[in-house]
């Protein structure tokens, strides 16, 4: 596959001219609300990369992970469900609309074949398993969230793409019709159907598909439907934006929260386990699903640690948590009434 094509394209001059008028864009790059170093003070990229090469036990499963085969094309129209595909990829059908978030179905989260491979069992779902999708949501353009091969295979199934500013340039370069792409800044909303509104909200992270960082916007989403209010988190370190989102749009029936690929060497761009409950409380979320785990090794923690700690801290803080296997249907109408088995414990 052509690597240059996979890289996508920098925002065009018309986009950059508009971006330059925005308060969160400076010197040709989007900015976080808080100063956000990529690495902890005193660390270097070389040291961090060497750290990731160190042999650590249990960063990948020893056997195939379990998954549930759900026929997404034959869901009952009245079903309100979420189905997680591992890492940050998931499907939502709610109030008659279908959403797909950050799908990566190519088997790896890197432009280099054979690298950052999906764990066995975590790569069952492919583009051909997806039904027609009303809205494809992309949180940012990192390889583990925006996969060229996957989105190209889905092109004819997707009604609209909703993403942060600049990310739509990739889709246009890949041949998507401009009319199918909706790009917005933080705090901007789109009324996508009667009773449905999506608002792009801040995240504390960065963007970039190779060396040029932050020329497109990273984001989280608030999805309001006729029956529910959902927070769909993107990659993010802890910051005061969670309180602001909660105050503006909470409470939420469910928050889908990044929980994995963290490291003490990059504490500002990924949530640490001990920060997760604070974020959920600040969002005013009644229930949460921990994602960004169980598919790719992008850090040095045990593959199951994010789930193990999320369950532990949720119990200690009396916060309901939803813990599906890959492919398992989550009934959004009965959140908080299902006892979820700690499925990963059988695979440690």
Coordinates of C-alpha atoms in Angstrom, one line a residue:
X1 CA 0.0 0.0 0.0
X2 CA 1.2 3.5 -0.9
X3 CA 2.6 5.1 2.3
X4 CA 2.4 8.6 0.9
X5 CA -1.3 8.1 0.3
X6 CA -1.9 6.8 3.8
X7 CA -0.2 9.9 5.3
X8 CA -3.1 12.0 4.1
X9 CA -2.7 15.7 3.3
X10 CA -2.0 18.9 5.1
X11 CA -4.8 21.4 5.4
X12 CA -5.2 23.6 2.3
X13 CA -4.6 27.4 2.2
X14 CA -8.3 28.1 2.5
X15 CA -8.6 26.1 5.7
X16 CA -5.4 27.5 7.2
X17 CA -6.6 31.1 6.5
X18 CA -9.8 30.3 8.5
X19 CA -7.9 28.5 11.3
X20 CA -5.7 31.6 11.7
X21 CA -8.7 33.5 13.0
X22 CA -9.4 31.0 15.8
X23 CA -8.3 31.4 19.4
X24 CA -7.0 27.8 19.7
X25 CA -4.7 28.1 16.6
X26 CA -1.3 29.8 16.8
X27 CA 1.7 29.9 14.6
X28 CA 0.2 27.3 12.2
X29 CA -0.8 24.8 14.9
X30 CA -3.8 24.0 17.1
X31 CA -3.3 24.5 20.8
X32 CA -4.4 22.7 23.9
X33 CA -6.2 24.7 26.6
X34 CA -3.4 24.0 29.0
X35 CA 0.3 23.8 28.2
X36 CA 0.8 20.2 27.2
X37 CA 4.3 18.8 26.8
X38 CA 4.4 15.5 24.9
X39 CA 6.7 14.1 27.6
X40 CA 7.4 14.5 31.2
X41 CA 9.9 17.2 32.1
X42 CA 13.5 15.8 31.8
X43 CA 12.4 13.0 29.4
X44 CA 13.5 12.9 25.7
X45 CA 11.9 11.2 22.7
X46 CA 14.9 9.0 22.4
X47 CA 14.7 7.8 26.0
X48 CA 10.9 7.3 25.7
X49 CA 11.3 5.2 22.6
X50 CA 14.1 3.1 24.2
X51 CA 11.7 2.6 27.2
X52 CA 9.0 1.2 24.9
X53 CA 11.5 -1.4 23.6
X54 CA 12.3 -2.8 27.0
X55 CA 10.9 -6.2 27.6
X56 CA 8.0 -6.1 30.0
X57 CA 5.8 -9.0 31.0
X58 CA 2.1 -9.2 30.0
X59 CA 2.0 -6.3 27.6
X60 CA 0.3 -8.6 25.1
X61 CA -2.1 -11.5 25.9
X62 CA -0.8 -15.0 25.9
X63 CA -3.8 -16.4 24.1
X64 CA -6.6 -15.3 21.8
X65 CA -8.9 -12.8 23.5
X66 CA -12.6 -13.6 23.6
X67 CA -15.0 -11.9 21.3
X68 CA -18.8 -12.0 20.7
X69 CA -20.1 -12.2 17.1
X70 CA -22.9 -9.7 16.9
X71 CA -24.8 -9.3 13.6
X72 CA -24.8 -5.5 13.3
X73 CA -26.7 -5.6 10.0
X74 CA -29.8 -7.2 11.6
X75 CA -30.3 -5.3 14.8
X76 CA -33.9 -4.5 15.6
X77 CA -34.7 -0.9 14.7
X78 CA -35.8 -0.2 18.3
X79 CA -32.6 -1.5 19.8
X80 CA -30.4 1.1 21.5
X81 CA -26.9 -0.5 21.7
X82 CA -23.2 0.1 21.8
X83 CA -20.8 -2.5 20.5
X84 CA -17.0 -2.1 21.2
X85 CA -14.5 -3.5 18.8
X86 CA -11.4 -3.1 21.0
X87 CA -9.2 0.0 21.5
X88 CA -11.2 3.1 20.6
X89 CA -13.4 1.6 17.8
X90 CA -17.1 1.2 18.6
X91 CA -20.6 1.3 17.0
X92 CA -23.7 2.9 18.5
X93 CA -27.3 2.5 17.3
X94 CA -29.6 4.8 19.2
X95 CA -33.0 6.2 18.5
X96 CA -32.9 4.9 14.9
X97 CA -29.4 6.4 13.9
X98 CA -26.2 4.5 13.5
X99 CA -22.8 5.9 14.5
X100 CA -19.3 4.5 14.1
X101 CA -16.4 6.0 16.0
X102 CA -12.7 5.7 15.2
X103 CA -12.8 2.4 13.3
X104 CA -9.5 0.6 12.9
X105 CA -10.1 -2.8 11.2
X106 CA -7.0 -3.3 9.2
X107 CA -5.2 -5.4 11.8
X108 CA -2.5 -2.9 12.8
X109 CA -2.3 0.7 14.0
X110 CA 0.7 1.8 12.0
X111 CA 1.5 2.6 8.3
X112 CA 4.3 -0.1 8.4
X113 CA 2.9 -3.6 7.6
X114 CA 3.4 -6.0 10.5
X115 CA 3.9 -3.4 13.2
X116 CA 1.6 -2.5 16.0
X117 CA -0.4 -5.6 15.2
X118 CA -3.8 -6.2 16.8
X119 CA -4.0 -8.9 19.5
X120 CA -5.4 -12.2 18.5
X121 CA -9.2 -12.2 18.9
X122 CA -9.3 -8.4 18.9
X123 CA -9.3 -8.1 15.2
X124 CA -12.4 -10.2 14.3
X125 CA -14.5 -7.2 13.1
X126 CA -13.9 -5.9 9.6
X127 CA -15.5 -3.2 7.4
X128 CA -17.7 -5.9 5.8
X129 CA -19.3 -6.5 9.1
X130 CA -20.6 -2.9 9.4
X131 CA -24.1 -1.9 8.4
X132 CA -24.9 1.3 6.7
X133 CA -23.5 4.1 8.9
X134 CA -25.3 7.5 9.3
X135 CA -22.4 9.2 10.9
X136 CA -18.7 8.4 11.1
X137 CA -17.0 10.2 14.0
X138 CA -13.2 10.6 14.0
X139 CA -11.6 12.0 17.1
X140 CA -8.2 12.8 15.6
X141 CA -5.8 11.6 12.9
X142 CA -3.4 9.3 14.8
X143 CA -3.0 5.9 13.2
X144 CA -4.8 4.0 15.9
X145 CA -7.9 6.2 15.4
X146 CA -7.9 7.0 11.6
X147 CA -7.0 4.1 9.5
X148 CA -6.8 4.7 5.7
X149 CA -7.6 1.1 4.7
X150 CA -10.6 0.9 7.0
X151 CA -12.3 4.2 6.0
X152 CA -11.7 3.6 2.3
X153 CA -13.5 0.3 2.7
X154 CA -16.4 2.0 4.4
X155 CA -16.7 5.0 2.0
X156 CA -19.9 3.8 0.3
X157 CA -21.5 2.9 3.6
X158 CA -21.1 6.2 5.4
X159 CA -23.6 9.1 5.2
X160 CA -21.5 11.9 6.8
X161 CA -18.1 12.2 8.5
X162 CA -17.8 14.5 11.5
X163 CA -14.4 15.4 12.7
X164 CA -12.2 18.2 14.0
X165 CA -10.9 21.0 11.9
X166 CA -8.3 19.9 9.3
X167 CA -9.0 16.2 9.6
X168 CA -11.5 16.4 6.7
X169 CA -8.6 17.3 4.4
X170 CA -7.4 13.7 4.7
X171 CA -10.8 12.4 3.5
X172 CA -10.9 14.8 0.6
X173 CA -7.4 13.7 -0.5
X174 CA -8.6 10.1 -0.3
X175 CA -11.5 10.9 -2.7
X176 CA -14.4 11.5 -0.3
X177 CA -17.0 14.0 -1.5
X178 CA -16.6 17.4 0.3
X179 CA -20.3 17.4 1.0
X180 CA -20.0 14.3 3.2
X181 CA -17.5 15.9 5.5
X182 CA -18.4 18.1 8.5
X183 CA -15.4 19.8 10.3
X184 CA -15.9 21.8 13.4
X185 CA -14.0 23.5 16.2
X186 CA -14.4 22.8 19.9
X187 CA -17.7 24.0 21.4
X188 CA -19.4 24.0 17.9
X189 CA -22.5 22.0 17.5
X190 CA -24.3 20.3 14.5
X191 CA -28.0 19.5 14.5
X192 CA -27.8 16.3 12.6
X193 CA -31.4 15.2 12.7
X194 CA -34.5 16.0 14.6
X195 CA -33.6 15.6 18.3
X196 CA -30.0 14.8 17.6
X197 CA -27.1 17.2 18.2
X198 CA -23.4 16.6 18.2
X199 CA -21.0 19.0 19.9
X200 CA -17.2 18.9 19.5
X201 CA -15.5 19.4 22.9
X202 CA -11.9 19.8 24.0
X203 CA -9.4 17.0 24.6
X204 CA -5.8 17.4 25.9
X205 CA -3.8 15.6 23.3
X206 CA -2.2 16.3 19.9
X207 CA -2.5 15.2 16.2
X208 CA -0.3 14.2 13.3
X209 CA 0.3 11.3 11.0
X210 CA 4.1 11.6 10.8
X211 CA 6.2 14.6 11.8
X212 CA 3.9 17.6 11.4
X213 CA 2.0 17.8 14.7
X214 CA -1.1 19.7 15.5
X215 CA -2.1 21.0 12.1
X216 CA -5.5 19.3 12.5
X217 CA -7.7 19.4 15.6
X218 CA -8.1 16.6 18.2
X219 CA -11.5 16.4 19.9
X220 CA -14.1 14.6 22.0
X221 CA -17.8 14.6 21.3
X222 CA -21.1 15.2 23.1
X223 CA -24.0 13.3 21.5
X224 CA -27.5 14.3 22.5
X225 CA -30.3 12.1 21.2
X226 CA -34.0 12.2 21.8
X227 CA -33.6 9.7 24.6
X228 CA -30.0 10.0 25.9
X229 CA -26.9 12.1 26.5
X230 CA -23.5 10.6 25.8
X231 CA -19.9 11.7 26.2
X232 CA -17.7 10.1 23.6
X233 CA -14.2 10.8 24.8
X234 CA -11.1 11.1 22.6
X235 CA -7.5 10.6 23.7
X236 CA -6.9 13.0 26.5
X237 CA -4.8 13.8 29.5
X238 CA -6.4 15.2 32.6
X239 CA -7.4 18.8 32.5
X240 CA -10.0 21.4 33.5
X241 CA -11.9 20.8 30.3
X242 CA -13.7 17.8 31.9
X243 CA -15.3 20.1 34.5
X244 CA -16.3 22.6 31.8
X245 CA -17.8 19.9 29.6
X246 CA -19.7 18.5 32.6
X247 CA -21.0 21.9 33.5
X248 CA -22.1 22.8 30.0
X249 CA -23.5 19.5 28.8
X250 CA -23.8 17.1 31.8
X251 CA -25.1 15.0 33.3
X252 CA -24.4 12.1 30.9
X253 CA -26.1 8.8 30.8
X254 CA -22.8 7.2 29.6
X255 CA -19.3 8.3 29.1
X256 CA -16.9 6.4 26.8
X257 CA -13.5 7.1 28.4
X258 CA -10.0 6.7 27.2
X259 CA -8.3 4.2 29.5
X260 CA -5.1 2.7 28.3
X261 CA -1.7 3.3 26.6
X262 CA -0.8 5.7 29.5
X263 CA 2.7 6.0 30.9
X264 CA 4.4 8.1 33.6
X265 CA 6.7 9.4 30.9
X266 CA 3.8 11.0 29.0
X267 CA 1.3 11.9 31.7
X268 CA -0.2 15.0 30.0
X269 CA -1.5 13.4 26.8
X270 CA -3.1 10.2 28.2
X271 CA -5.2 9.8 31.3
X272 CA -3.5 7.9 34.2
X273 CA -5.7 5.3 35.9
X274 CA -5.9 7.2 39.2
X275 CA -7.3 10.3 37.3
X276 CA -10.1 8.4 35.5
X277 CA -12.6 8.6 38.4
X278 CA -12.1 12.3 38.8
X279 CA -12.8 12.9 35.1
X280 CA -16.0 10.9 35.3
X281 CA -17.2 12.7 38.3
X282 CA -16.4 16.1 36.8
X283 CA -18.2 15.1 33.6
X284 CA -21.2 14.1 35.8
X285 CA -21.4 10.8 34.1
X286 CA -23.8 8.2 35.5
X287 CA -21.9 5.2 33.9
X288 CA -18.8 4.7 31.9
X289 CA -17.1 2.3 29.5
X290 CA -13.3 2.2 29.5
X291 CA -11.8 2.0 26.0
X292 CA -8.3 2.5 24.3
X293 CA -7.2 -0.9 25.5
X294 CA -7.3 -4.6 24.7
X295 CA -6.2 -4.4 21.0
X296 CA -2.8 -2.7 20.5
X297 CA 0.4 -2.5 22.5
X298 CA 1.3 1.2 22.6
X299 CA 2.7 1.4 26.1
X300 CA 4.4 -0.7 28.7
X301 CA 1.6 -1.6 31.1
X302 CA 0.1 -5.0 31.2
X303 CA -2.6 -5.3 28.5
X304 CA -5.3 -6.0 31.1
X305 CA -4.2 -3.4 33.7
X306 CA -6.5 -0.6 32.4
X307 CA -9.6 -2.8 32.8
X308 CA -8.5 -4.1 36.1
X309 CA -7.8 -0.7 37.6
X310 CA -11.0 0.9 36.1
X311 CA -13.1 -1.9 37.7
X312 CA -11.2 -1.5 41.0
X313 CA -11.5 2.3 41.2
X314 CA -15.1 2.3 40.0
X315 CA -16.0 -0.1 42.9
X316 CA -14.1 2.0 45.4
X317 CA -15.9 5.2 44.3
X318 CA -19.3 3.6 43.8
X319 CA -19.4 4.5 40.1
X320 CA -21.2 2.1 37.7
X321 CA -18.9 0.7 35.1
X322 CA -19.8 -1.2 31.9
X323 CA -17.2 -3.9 30.9
X324 CA -18.2 -5.7 27.7
X325 CA -16.1 -8.2 25.8
X326 CA -15.2 -7.2 22.2
X327 CA -18.3 -7.5 20.1
X328 CA -20.7 -7.8 23.0
X329 CA -23.9 -5.8 22.9
X330 CA -24.3 -3.1 25.6
X331 CA -28.0 -2.3 26.0
X332 CA -28.1 1.4 26.5
X333 CA -31.7 1.2 27.9
X334 CA -30.5 -0.9 30.9
X335 CA -27.2 0.8 31.8
X336 CA -26.4 0.2 35.4
X337 CA -28.6 -2.9 35.7
X338 CA -26.2 -5.4 34.2
X339 CA -23.6 -7.2 36.2
X340 CA -20.5 -7.4 34.1
X341 CA -18.1 -10.2 34.4
X342 CA -14.4 -9.4 34.7
X343 CA -13.7 -11.3 31.5
X344 CA -10.0 -10.5 31.3
X345 CA -9.2 -12.3 34.5
X346 CA -9.4 -15.7 32.7
X347 CA -6.7 -14.5 30.2
X348 CA -4.0 -13.2 32.5

